[in-house]
Amino acid sequence: MSANTLNQFQLVNEKGWKRGLGNLLQGEWSSWFKSSRWWKHSLMWFSIVNVMMGTMVFASADAARKGFEGPPVLFMYGIFGGMFVAIGVMIIMQRVMVGEKEHGTAAWVLSKPVTRTAFVVSRLVVNSAAILLTSVIVPGVIFYLTLGWYSAIGWLFPVGFAAALLMFVLHTFYWIAFVVMMGTLLESTGGVIGVSMFLFSTFWYGPAVIPGLIYISPLLLIFSPSPDLFNSLPGSFMTGDPVFSWLPLISTVLSSVIFIAVAIWRFNRQEF
Amino acid sequence: MDTHDLVISTEGLGKSFDEVHALKSLDLRVPQKSIFAFLGTNGAGKTTTIKLLLGLLKPTRGGGKILGMDIVRDSVDIRARIGYLPQDTRFYEHMTARQTLAYTAQFFYAGPQSEINKRVNEMIELVGLEGKADRPIKSFSGGERQRLGIAQAEINYPDLLILDEPAASLDPQGRRDVLEVMSRLSKHSTIFYCTHILDDVQKVSDRVAIVNQGKLVKQAPIQELLSGAGDVTYAITLTGDAQNAYTQVNQQQWVSGVESKTKDGQTTWFVSVTDESAAKDRLLNLLISNGLNVLNFSRKEQNLEDVFLNIIEGSRK
């Protein structure tokens, strides 16, 4: 390249592991928000979370007016806003790493001045932001408003609800990080979704057999399998009840960090 | 050759996948501003070599340098100065050609956007994709993808262009265009490419390396390879009783062999000679003096395909 040609351009000056990160983030962001993808996902999660929860809120308000006990709205939000979202994450994210490896776009991108760490970070950051926004934060806020306006529960303390929503965010992020890690470890989407579903089922049904699992699984961040005995973390934050245990929160955050570290370590050793 | 003049140099570069030795020990020397063809049969280790050079694979033995930088330690810095066209070009299908080129350019340049757009337009024009630049890549044919692949490889004015089978999926017109583009680009960049189309190699390359079963078997300027490919051979078509002449020709010191084929009453000899000037002076006279009618007398041109096959066969012995 001649000096004159070089002078016309401002060269990318990212250093170390961040080489290529800005453009990777921008590219991934465009694939979500400069296409129809973001509103399709928003619509899908609105239908799954808000339409279902709205129906329950109205049913609960109606039951309260008639003096009956309505459906357990906050408990059901753990299923629609937490469990369904986690399963959705596995389906949506299964191709993020494996698909790029299979299709050859990962090899193409990595033939440019890009670090592998930047590649993993870009996929993790943008997909997390997009999924959390479309499937947790926006539906969560709509649910809060629906609950305040229409349910017998009324307006929850906003900080308590924000803390509860943060638990849903961390729970979803846990599964995003796990699926990204599996995508770097495995070569097939079937394997990624299979292992993720197996772990998810273990956490969901396992505490009935091994009660200690409840402390290391992210389950309590969305849902309590025995609401009569102990509350989920969001349940405690929304109602002001004492927190049963902080261990699930600590374990979820630590596990997510480990998943990201393993994903980066593995991808840096991957051959294309 | 001074090592400073080399764009690529490898020392005992090798790669094994478990028990399979895809590349055994490669000592490659690619000089600046050359169009260097890297040839070999299927599975010879060509694509493995390219991936090792790009840092997509890690060597199990040896190492190498590109533009004076280590292929393992300085891989990202190397990739900032090279362009690469993969064998099977894969892009993000939802992007248009223009978006793909802009995306590629932004790995190298942070701005200004007007210059990036200008460069993108230049590349679109270079590969003749003007009418299709704003269509999603999923609608592109194999040839159009290949053209886009060449454009994205050249977008950063690379010092070294690595092309893996650049003309493989193209029709004759597309192939010709790609060769023209390669010739044009070679004024600014060194081109290292692998291909199966030996005809193309002979047209544009100035140096050739041949790899077989993971080992380098030959590396030379193409002219040296063609001229030093063995004895010169003359093809001669005759009529008449050639028995006596055949014996006489075979007895000449400068003749290394005569192969005879007869078809439709005509005999064709392939006379291999060790001294071309002696053959020029005496071979034709010898035939005429024996009363033969010489219908055709020509020097058989060596082509790269013959040379390649001879070398590959020789390396297997």
Coordinates of C-alpha atoms in Angstrom, one line a residue:
Chain A
M1 CA 0.0 0.0 0.0
S2 CA 1.5 3.4 -0.9
A3 CA 1.9 6.1 1.7
N4 CA -0.5 8.3 -0.1
T5 CA -3.2 5.7 -0.1
L6 CA -2.5 5.0 3.6
N7 CA -2.8 8.7 4.5
Q8 CA -6.3 8.9 3.2
F9 CA -7.5 6.4 5.8
Q10 CA -7.7 6.5 9.5
L11 CA -6.4 3.1 10.6
V12 CA -8.2 1.0 13.2
N13 CA -6.2 1.4 16.4
E14 CA -7.6 -1.2 18.7
K15 CA -4.9 -3.0 20.6
G16 CA -4.5 -6.4 22.2
W17 CA -7.6 -8.7 22.5
K18 CA -9.8 -5.8 21.4
R19 CA -8.5 -5.9 17.8
G20 CA -11.6 -5.9 15.6
L21 CA -14.0 -5.7 18.4
G22 CA -15.6 -2.4 17.4
N23 CA -16.5 -3.6 13.9
L24 CA -17.6 -7.0 15.1
L25 CA -20.0 -5.3 17.6
Q26 CA -21.3 -3.0 15.0
G27 CA -21.8 -5.9 12.5
E28 CA -23.6 -8.0 15.1
W29 CA -25.7 -5.1 16.3
S30 CA -26.7 -4.4 12.7
S31 CA -27.8 -8.0 12.2
W32 CA -30.3 -7.4 15.1
F33 CA -31.3 -3.8 14.9
K34 CA -30.9 -2.9 11.2
S35 CA -33.1 -5.7 10.2
S36 CA -36.5 -7.0 11.0
R37 CA -35.0 -9.3 13.7
W38 CA -35.5 -7.1 16.7
W39 CA -39.2 -6.4 16.2
K40 CA -39.9 -10.0 15.3
H41 CA -38.3 -11.1 18.5
S42 CA -40.1 -8.3 20.4
L43 CA -43.4 -9.4 19.0
M44 CA -42.8 -13.0 19.8
W45 CA -41.8 -12.3 23.4
F46 CA -44.7 -9.9 23.8
S47 CA -47.0 -12.7 22.7
I48 CA -45.4 -15.3 24.9
V49 CA -44.9 -13.3 28.1
N50 CA -47.2 -10.3 28.0
V51 CA -50.3 -11.7 26.3
M52 CA -50.2 -14.8 28.6
M53 CA -49.4 -12.8 31.7
G54 CA -52.0 -10.2 30.7
T55 CA -54.7 -12.9 30.5
M56 CA -53.6 -14.1 34.0
V57 CA -53.6 -10.6 35.4
F58 CA -57.2 -10.0 34.1
A59 CA -58.3 -13.4 35.4
S60 CA -56.7 -12.7 38.8
A61 CA -58.4 -9.3 39.0
D62 CA -61.7 -10.8 38.0
A63 CA -61.4 -13.6 40.6
A64 CA -60.5 -11.0 43.2
R65 CA -63.6 -9.0 42.4
K66 CA -65.7 -12.2 42.8
G67 CA -64.0 -13.1 46.1
F68 CA -62.1 -16.1 44.7
E69 CA -58.4 -16.8 44.7
G70 CA -57.0 -16.1 41.2
P71 CA -54.1 -17.7 39.4
P72 CA -50.7 -17.1 41.1
V73 CA -49.6 -14.3 38.8
L74 CA -46.1 -13.7 40.3
F75 CA -45.4 -17.4 40.3
M76 CA -46.5 -17.8 36.7
Y77 CA -44.3 -14.9 35.7
G78 CA -41.4 -17.1 36.7
I79 CA -42.5 -19.7 34.2
F80 CA -43.4 -17.4 31.3
G81 CA -40.8 -14.7 31.9
G82 CA -38.1 -17.0 33.1
M83 CA -38.4 -20.6 32.1
F84 CA -39.8 -20.0 28.6
V85 CA -37.2 -17.3 27.9
A86 CA -34.4 -19.7 29.0
I87 CA -35.7 -22.3 26.5
G88 CA -36.1 -19.6 23.9
V89 CA -32.4 -18.6 24.5
M90 CA -31.3 -22.2 23.8
I91 CA -33.2 -22.2 20.5
I92 CA -32.2 -18.8 19.4
M93 CA -28.6 -19.0 20.4
Q94 CA -27.8 -22.6 19.4
R95 CA -26.5 -21.4 16.0
V96 CA -24.6 -18.4 17.1
M97 CA -21.2 -20.1 17.4
V98 CA -21.8 -23.5 15.8
G99 CA -23.6 -22.0 12.9
E100 CA -20.7 -19.6 12.1
K101 CA -18.2 -22.4 12.5
E102 CA -20.3 -24.7 10.2
H103 CA -21.1 -22.1 7.6
G104 CA -17.5 -20.8 7.4
T105 CA -18.2 -17.2 8.3
A106 CA -16.2 -17.5 11.5
A107 CA -13.1 -18.6 9.5
W108 CA -13.7 -15.7 7.1
V109 CA -14.0 -13.1 9.8
L110 CA -10.9 -14.6 11.6
S111 CA -8.9 -14.2 8.4
K112 CA -9.2 -10.4 9.1
P113 CA -7.3 -8.5 11.8
V114 CA -9.5 -9.8 14.6
T115 CA -8.8 -11.6 17.8
R116 CA -10.7 -14.7 18.7
T117 CA -11.5 -13.2 22.1
A118 CA -13.1 -10.2 20.4
F119 CA -15.2 -12.6 18.2
V120 CA -16.6 -14.4 21.3
V121 CA -17.1 -11.2 23.2
S122 CA -19.0 -9.5 20.3
R123 CA -21.3 -12.5 19.9
L124 CA -21.9 -12.6 23.7
V125 CA -22.4 -8.8 24.2
V126 CA -24.7 -8.1 21.3
N127 CA -26.8 -11.2 21.5
S128 CA -27.2 -10.7 25.3
A129 CA -28.2 -7.1 24.9
A130 CA -30.7 -7.9 22.2
I131 CA -32.2 -10.9 23.9
L132 CA -32.3 -9.3 27.3
L133 CA -34.0 -6.2 25.9
T134 CA -36.6 -8.0 23.7
S135 CA -37.3 -11.0 26.0
V136 CA -36.8 -9.8 29.6
I137 CA -36.6 -6.0 30.0
V138 CA -39.3 -4.7 27.7
P139 CA -41.8 -7.6 28.5
G140 CA -40.9 -7.1 32.2
V141 CA -41.7 -3.4 32.2
I142 CA -45.0 -4.1 30.3
F143 CA -45.8 -6.8 32.9
Y144 CA -45.1 -4.3 35.7
L145 CA -47.5 -1.8 34.2
T146 CA -50.1 -4.4 33.5
L147 CA -49.8 -5.6 37.1
G148 CA -50.1 -2.1 38.5
W149 CA -53.0 -1.0 36.4
Y150 CA -55.2 -4.1 36.3
S151 CA -54.3 -6.6 39.0
A152 CA -55.5 -6.8 42.6
I153 CA -51.8 -6.8 43.6
G154 CA -51.5 -3.2 42.5
W155 CA -48.3 -1.2 42.1
L156 CA -45.3 -3.1 43.4
F157 CA -42.4 -1.1 44.9
P158 CA -40.4 -0.1 41.8
V159 CA -37.0 -0.9 43.3
G160 CA -38.2 -4.3 44.4
F161 CA -39.5 -5.0 41.0
A162 CA -36.3 -3.7 39.3
A163 CA -34.3 -6.1 41.6
A164 CA -36.6 -8.9 40.6
L165 CA -36.2 -8.1 37.0
L166 CA -32.4 -8.1 37.5
M167 CA -32.7 -11.7 38.7
F168 CA -34.5 -12.6 35.4
V169 CA -31.8 -10.8 33.5
L170 CA -29.0 -12.8 35.3
H171 CA -30.9 -16.0 34.8
T172 CA -31.3 -15.4 31.1
F173 CA -27.6 -14.3 30.8
Y174 CA -26.6 -17.5 32.5
W175 CA -28.2 -19.5 29.7
I176 CA -26.8 -17.2 27.0
A177 CA -23.3 -17.7 28.4
F178 CA -23.8 -21.4 28.7
V179 CA -25.1 -21.8 25.1
V180 CA -22.2 -19.7 23.8
M181 CA -19.7 -21.9 25.7
M182 CA -21.3 -25.1 24.4
G183 CA -21.1 -23.6 20.9
T184 CA -17.4 -23.3 21.3
L185 CA -17.0 -26.8 22.7
L186 CA -19.3 -28.7 20.3
E187 CA -19.6 -28.8 16.6
S188 CA -23.4 -29.5 16.2
T189 CA -26.5 -27.5 17.1
G190 CA -28.1 -30.7 18.2
G191 CA -25.4 -31.2 20.8
V192 CA -25.6 -27.6 22.0
I193 CA -29.4 -27.7 22.5
G194 CA -29.3 -31.3 23.9
V195 CA -26.7 -30.6 26.6
S196 CA -28.4 -27.2 27.5
M197 CA -31.8 -28.9 27.8
F198 CA -30.4 -31.7 29.9
L199 CA -28.8 -29.2 32.3
F200 CA -32.0 -27.2 32.4
S201 CA -34.1 -30.2 33.2
T202 CA -31.7 -31.3 35.9
F203 CA -32.0 -27.9 37.6
W204 CA -35.8 -27.9 37.1
Y205 CA -36.5 -31.5 38.3
G206 CA -33.3 -32.3 40.2
P207 CA -34.0 -30.5 43.5
A208 CA -36.8 -33.0 44.2
V209 CA -34.1 -35.7 44.3
I210 CA -31.1 -33.8 45.4
P211 CA -32.3 -30.8 47.5
G212 CA -28.8 -29.2 47.6
L213 CA -29.1 -28.5 43.8
I214 CA -31.3 -25.5 44.6
Y215 CA -28.3 -23.6 46.0
I216 CA -26.1 -24.0 43.0
S217 CA -28.7 -23.8 40.2
P218 CA -30.0 -20.5 38.8
L219 CA -33.6 -21.7 39.3
L220 CA -34.3 -19.6 42.4
L221 CA -33.5 -16.5 40.3
I222 CA -36.9 -17.0 38.6
F223 CA -39.0 -19.5 40.4
S224 CA -39.4 -21.4 43.6
P225 CA -40.2 -25.1 43.2
S226 CA -41.8 -25.1 46.7
P227 CA -43.4 -21.6 47.2
D228 CA -45.0 -22.7 50.4
L229 CA -41.5 -23.4 51.9
F230 CA -39.4 -20.7 50.5
N231 CA -39.7 -17.8 48.0
S232 CA -37.7 -17.3 44.8
L233 CA -35.4 -14.3 44.9
P234 CA -37.7 -12.2 42.7
G235 CA -40.6 -13.2 44.8
S236 CA -38.8 -12.0 47.9
F237 CA -37.8 -8.7 46.2
M238 CA -41.3 -8.0 45.0
T239 CA -43.1 -8.9 48.2
G240 CA -40.5 -7.8 50.7
D241 CA -40.1 -11.3 52.2
P242 CA -36.7 -12.3 53.6
V243 CA -34.4 -13.9 51.0
F244 CA -34.2 -17.7 51.4
S245 CA -30.5 -17.9 50.3
W246 CA -28.1 -15.7 48.4
L247 CA -26.1 -18.7 47.2
P248 CA -28.1 -19.3 44.0
L249 CA -27.3 -15.7 43.0
I250 CA -23.6 -16.0 43.7
S251 CA -23.4 -19.3 42.0
T252 CA -25.2 -18.0 38.9
V253 CA -22.9 -15.0 38.6
L254 CA -19.8 -17.1 39.1
S255 CA -21.0 -19.8 36.7
S256 CA -21.7 -17.2 34.0
V257 CA -18.2 -15.8 34.4
I258 CA -16.7 -19.3 34.2
F259 CA -18.8 -20.1 31.1
I260 CA -17.5 -17.0 29.4
A261 CA -13.9 -17.8 30.4
V262 CA -14.2 -21.3 29.0
A263 CA -15.8 -20.1 25.8
I264 CA -12.9 -17.7 25.2
W265 CA -10.3 -20.2 26.2
R266 CA -11.8 -22.9 23.9
F267 CA -12.3 -20.6 20.9
N268 CA -8.7 -19.4 21.1
R269 CA -7.7 -23.0 20.6
Q270 CA -10.2 -23.9 17.9
E271 CA -8.9 -24.7 14.5
F272 CA -10.8 -23.8 11.3
Chain B
M1 CA 17.5 -14.9 -2.4
D2 CA 17.8 -12.4 0.5
T3 CA 15.3 -13.2 3.3
H4 CA 14.3 -9.5 3.2
D5 CA 12.9 -10.0 -0.3
L6 CA 10.7 -12.8 0.8
V7 CA 7.1 -12.2 1.6
I8 CA 6.5 -15.8 2.9
S9 CA 9.1 -18.1 4.3
T10 CA 8.5 -21.3 6.1
E11 CA 11.0 -23.7 7.8
G12 CA 9.9 -27.3 8.3
L13 CA 6.3 -26.2 8.6
G14 CA 4.1 -29.1 9.5
K15 CA 0.6 -30.0 10.6
S16 CA -0.8 -33.3 11.9
F17 CA -4.4 -34.1 12.7
D18 CA -4.1 -36.9 15.2
E19 CA -2.3 -39.6 13.2
V20 CA -2.8 -37.9 9.8
H21 CA 0.2 -35.8 8.6
A22 CA -1.5 -33.2 6.4
L23 CA 1.7 -31.3 6.0
K24 CA 5.0 -32.9 6.7
S25 CA 7.7 -30.3 6.4
L26 CA 7.4 -27.3 4.2
D27 CA 10.2 -24.9 3.3
L28 CA 8.5 -22.3 1.2
R29 CA 10.1 -19.1 -0.3
V30 CA 7.8 -16.6 -1.8
P31 CA 9.5 -13.5 -3.2
Q32 CA 8.0 -10.0 -3.3
K33 CA 5.7 -9.0 -6.1
S34 CA 5.6 -12.5 -7.5
I35 CA 2.5 -14.4 -8.7
F36 CA 3.3 -17.6 -6.9
A37 CA 1.3 -20.7 -7.8
F38 CA 1.0 -23.4 -5.1
L39 CA 0.1 -26.6 -6.8
G40 CA -0.7 -30.1 -5.7
T41 CA -3.1 -32.9 -6.0
N42 CA -6.2 -33.1 -3.8
G43 CA -5.3 -33.6 -0.2
A44 CA -1.7 -32.6 -0.9
G45 CA -1.7 -30.0 1.9
K46 CA -2.4 -26.8 0.0
T47 CA -5.4 -25.5 2.0
T48 CA -3.7 -26.6 5.2
T49 CA -0.7 -24.5 4.3
I50 CA -2.9 -21.5 3.6
K51 CA -4.7 -21.9 6.9
L52 CA -1.4 -22.2 8.8
L53 CA -0.2 -19.0 7.2
L54 CA -3.4 -17.2 8.2
G55 CA -3.4 -18.5 11.8
L56 CA -6.6 -20.5 11.3
L57 CA -4.6 -23.6 12.1
K58 CA -1.7 -23.9 14.5
P59 CA 1.5 -25.7 13.3
T60 CA 2.5 -28.9 15.0
R61 CA 6.1 -28.6 13.6
G62 CA 8.3 -25.8 12.3
G63 CA 7.2 -22.2 11.7
G64 CA 7.2 -19.4 9.3
K65 CA 7.2 -15.7 8.6
I66 CA 5.0 -13.5 6.5
L67 CA 6.3 -10.0 5.8
G68 CA 8.9 -10.6 8.5
M69 CA 6.4 -11.5 11.2
D70 CA 5.9 -14.8 12.9
I71 CA 2.9 -16.7 11.7
V72 CA 1.8 -17.8 15.2
R73 CA 2.8 -14.9 17.4
D74 CA 2.0 -12.0 15.1
S75 CA -1.0 -13.5 13.3
V76 CA -3.3 -10.6 13.8
D77 CA -0.7 -8.1 12.6
I78 CA -0.1 -10.3 9.6
R79 CA -3.8 -10.4 8.8
A80 CA -3.9 -6.6 8.9
R81 CA -1.6 -6.6 5.8
I82 CA -2.9 -9.4 3.8
G83 CA -6.1 -10.3 1.8
Y84 CA -7.6 -13.8 1.7
L85 CA -10.0 -15.5 -0.6
P86 CA -11.1 -18.8 0.8
Q87 CA -11.7 -21.9 -1.4
D88 CA -15.4 -21.8 -0.5
T89 CA -16.3 -18.2 -0.1
R90 CA -18.8 -17.8 2.7
F91 CA -20.3 -14.4 3.8
Y92 CA -23.3 -13.3 5.8
E93 CA -26.1 -14.0 3.5
H94 CA -28.4 -11.2 4.7
M95 CA -25.8 -8.6 3.8
T96 CA -25.5 -7.0 0.4
A97 CA -22.2 -7.0 -1.5
R98 CA -21.7 -3.3 -0.6
Q99 CA -22.4 -4.0 3.1
T100 CA -20.0 -6.9 3.0
L101 CA -17.2 -4.8 1.5
A102 CA -17.8 -2.0 3.9
Y103 CA -17.9 -4.4 6.8
T104 CA -14.6 -5.9 5.6
A105 CA -13.0 -2.5 5.1
Q106 CA -13.9 -1.5 8.6
F107 CA -11.7 -4.2 10.1
F108 CA -8.8 -2.1 8.6
Y109 CA -10.0 1.5 8.5
A110 CA -11.8 3.5 11.1
G111 CA -12.6 6.2 8.6
P112 CA -13.3 8.6 7.0
Q113 CA -16.5 7.0 5.8
S114 CA -16.4 8.8 2.5
E115 CA -13.0 7.2 1.7
I116 CA -14.2 3.8 2.8
N117 CA -17.3 4.2 0.5
K118 CA -15.0 5.3 -2.3
R119 CA -12.8 2.2 -1.9
V120 CA -15.9 -0.1 -1.7
N121 CA -17.1 1.4 -5.0
E122 CA -13.7 0.9 -6.6
M123 CA -13.8 -2.8 -5.6
I124 CA -17.3 -3.3 -6.9
E125 CA -16.2 -1.8 -10.2
L126 CA -13.0 -3.9 -10.3
V127 CA -14.9 -7.2 -10.1
G128 CA -17.8 -6.1 -12.2
L129 CA -20.6 -6.3 -9.6
E130 CA -22.0 -2.8 -10.2
G131 CA -25.5 -4.0 -11.0
K132 CA -25.7 -6.4 -8.0
A133 CA -24.0 -4.4 -5.3
D134 CA -27.1 -3.7 -3.3
R135 CA -28.6 -7.2 -3.5
P136 CA -28.4 -9.6 -0.6
I137 CA -25.6 -12.2 -1.1
K138 CA -28.1 -15.1 -0.8
S139 CA -29.2 -14.3 -4.3
F140 CA -25.7 -14.5 -5.7
S141 CA -24.4 -17.2 -8.1
G142 CA -21.1 -19.0 -7.4
G143 CA -19.3 -16.8 -9.8
E144 CA -20.6 -13.6 -8.3
R145 CA -19.6 -14.8 -4.8
Q146 CA -16.2 -15.5 -6.1
R147 CA -15.9 -12.0 -7.5
L148 CA -17.1 -10.6 -4.3
G149 CA -14.5 -12.8 -2.6
I150 CA -11.7 -11.2 -4.6
A151 CA -13.0 -7.7 -4.0
Q152 CA -13.1 -8.2 -0.2
A153 CA -9.6 -9.8 -0.3
E154 CA -8.2 -6.7 -2.0
I155 CA -10.2 -4.0 -0.1
N156 CA -7.3 -3.2 2.2
Y157 CA -4.6 -2.8 -0.5
P158 CA -2.9 -5.9 0.9
D159 CA 0.9 -6.5 0.6
L160 CA 0.1 -10.1 0.1
L161 CA -3.0 -11.7 -1.4
I162 CA -3.7 -15.3 -0.6
L163 CA -6.2 -16.9 -3.0
D164 CA -7.4 -20.5 -2.5
E165 CA -8.7 -21.7 -5.9
P166 CA -9.7 -18.3 -7.2
A167 CA -11.1 -19.5 -10.5
A168 CA -12.5 -22.9 -9.4
S169 CA -16.2 -22.1 -9.6
L170 CA -16.0 -19.7 -12.6
D171 CA -17.0 -20.1 -16.3
P172 CA -14.4 -19.5 -18.9
Q173 CA -15.3 -15.8 -19.1
G174 CA -15.2 -15.5 -15.3
R175 CA -11.8 -17.3 -15.2
R176 CA -10.4 -14.9 -17.8
D177 CA -11.6 -11.9 -15.8
V178 CA -10.1 -13.3 -12.6
L179 CA -6.7 -13.8 -14.3
E180 CA -6.8 -10.3 -15.6
V181 CA -7.7 -9.0 -12.1
M182 CA -4.8 -11.0 -10.7
S183 CA -2.4 -9.6 -13.2
R184 CA -3.5 -6.1 -12.4
L185 CA -3.2 -6.6 -8.6
S186 CA 0.2 -8.1 -8.9
K187 CA 1.6 -4.6 -9.6
H188 CA 1.0 -3.7 -6.0
S189 CA 0.7 -7.0 -4.1
T190 CA 2.4 -10.4 -4.0
I191 CA -0.1 -13.1 -5.0
F192 CA 0.1 -16.5 -3.5
Y193 CA -2.6 -18.8 -4.8
C194 CA -3.4 -22.4 -5.2
T195 CA -5.3 -23.9 -8.1
H196 CA -6.0 -27.1 -10.1
I197 CA -6.2 -25.2 -13.4
L198 CA -2.6 -25.5 -14.7
D199 CA -3.4 -23.7 -17.8
D200 CA -4.1 -20.6 -15.8
V201 CA -0.9 -21.0 -13.9
Q202 CA 1.1 -21.0 -17.1
K203 CA -0.6 -17.8 -18.2
V204 CA -0.1 -15.6 -15.1
S205 CA 2.4 -17.1 -12.6
D206 CA 6.0 -16.4 -12.5
R207 CA 6.9 -18.9 -9.8
V208 CA 5.6 -22.3 -8.8
A209 CA 5.8 -24.7 -5.9
I210 CA 4.5 -28.2 -6.1
V211 CA 3.5 -30.1 -3.0
N212 CA 2.6 -33.8 -2.9
Q213 CA 1.4 -35.8 0.1
G214 CA 2.3 -33.1 2.5
K215 CA 5.8 -32.5 1.1
L216 CA 7.3 -29.8 -1.1
V217 CA 8.6 -31.6 -4.2
K218 CA 9.6 -28.6 -6.4
Q219 CA 9.9 -24.9 -6.1
A220 CA 11.2 -22.8 -9.0
P221 CA 10.4 -20.0 -11.5
I222 CA 8.0 -21.2 -14.0
Q223 CA 10.3 -20.7 -17.0
E224 CA 13.0 -22.8 -15.2
L225 CA 10.5 -25.5 -14.5
L226 CA 9.3 -25.6 -18.2
S227 CA 12.8 -25.4 -19.7
G228 CA 14.4 -27.8 -17.3
A229 CA 11.6 -30.3 -17.6
G230 CA 13.8 -32.9 -19.3
D231 CA 14.8 -33.5 -22.9
V232 CA 13.4 -31.6 -25.8
T233 CA 11.0 -33.7 -27.9
Y234 CA 10.3 -33.5 -31.6
A235 CA 7.1 -34.8 -33.1
I236 CA 7.6 -36.1 -36.6
T237 CA 5.0 -37.6 -38.9
L238 CA 6.3 -39.8 -41.8
T239 CA 5.4 -42.1 -44.6
G240 CA 7.6 -44.7 -46.3
D241 CA 9.8 -47.5 -45.0
A242 CA 11.2 -46.1 -41.8
Q243 CA 13.0 -49.1 -40.4
N244 CA 16.5 -48.1 -41.5
A245 CA 16.0 -44.5 -40.5
Y246 CA 14.7 -45.5 -37.1
T247 CA 17.9 -47.5 -36.4
Q248 CA 20.1 -44.6 -37.5
V249 CA 18.2 -42.0 -35.5
N250 CA 18.4 -44.2 -32.4
Q251 CA 22.2 -44.5 -32.8
Q252 CA 22.8 -40.7 -32.7
Q253 CA 24.5 -39.7 -29.5
W254 CA 22.3 -36.6 -29.0
V255 CA 19.1 -38.8 -29.2
S256 CA 17.9 -40.1 -25.9
G257 CA 14.9 -42.1 -27.1
V258 CA 12.4 -42.6 -29.9
E259 CA 8.8 -43.5 -29.5
S260 CA 6.9 -44.7 -32.6
K261 CA 3.2 -44.7 -33.2
T262 CA 1.4 -45.8 -36.4
K263 CA -2.0 -44.8 -37.3
D264 CA -3.8 -44.8 -40.8
G265 CA -0.6 -45.7 -42.6
Q266 CA 1.2 -42.8 -41.1
T267 CA 4.0 -43.1 -38.6
T268 CA 4.6 -40.6 -35.9
W269 CA 7.9 -40.5 -34.0
F270 CA 8.5 -38.7 -30.8
V271 CA 12.3 -38.1 -30.7
S272 CA 13.7 -37.0 -27.4
V273 CA 17.1 -35.2 -27.8
T274 CA 19.7 -34.1 -25.4
D275 CA 21.3 -31.5 -27.7
E276 CA 18.7 -29.3 -29.3
S277 CA 21.1 -27.6 -31.8
A278 CA 22.5 -30.9 -33.1
A279 CA 18.9 -32.0 -33.6
K280 CA 18.0 -28.9 -35.4
D281 CA 21.0 -29.3 -37.8
R282 CA 20.8 -33.0 -38.5
L283 CA 17.5 -34.7 -37.6
L284 CA 15.5 -33.6 -40.6
N285 CA 18.3 -34.2 -43.0
L286 CA 18.8 -37.7 -41.7
L287 CA 15.1 -38.5 -42.3
I288 CA 15.1 -37.0 -45.8
S289 CA 18.4 -38.8 -46.8
N290 CA 16.6 -42.1 -45.9
G291 CA 14.0 -41.4 -48.5
L292 CA 11.2 -40.7 -46.1
N293 CA 8.3 -38.2 -46.7
V294 CA 8.2 -35.9 -43.7
L295 CA 4.7 -34.7 -43.4
N296 CA 5.2 -32.8 -40.1
F297 CA 8.2 -31.9 -38.1
S298 CA 7.7 -29.9 -34.9
R299 CA 9.1 -29.3 -31.5
K300 CA 6.7 -30.6 -28.9
E301 CA 6.0 -27.8 -26.5
Q302 CA 6.3 -28.7 -22.8
N303 CA 3.4 -27.6 -20.8
L304 CA 2.9 -27.3 -17.1
E305 CA 0.6 -30.2 -16.9
D306 CA 3.3 -32.6 -18.3
V307 CA 5.8 -31.1 -15.9
F308 CA 3.4 -31.3 -13.0
L309 CA 2.5 -34.9 -13.7
N310 CA 6.2 -35.9 -14.2
I311 CA 7.1 -34.3 -10.9
I312 CA 4.2 -35.9 -9.0
E313 CA 5.0 -39.3 -10.5
G314 CA 8.7 -38.9 -9.8
S315 CA 8.0 -37.9 -6.2
R316 CA 6.0 -41.1 -5.7
K317 CA 8.8 -43.4 -6.8

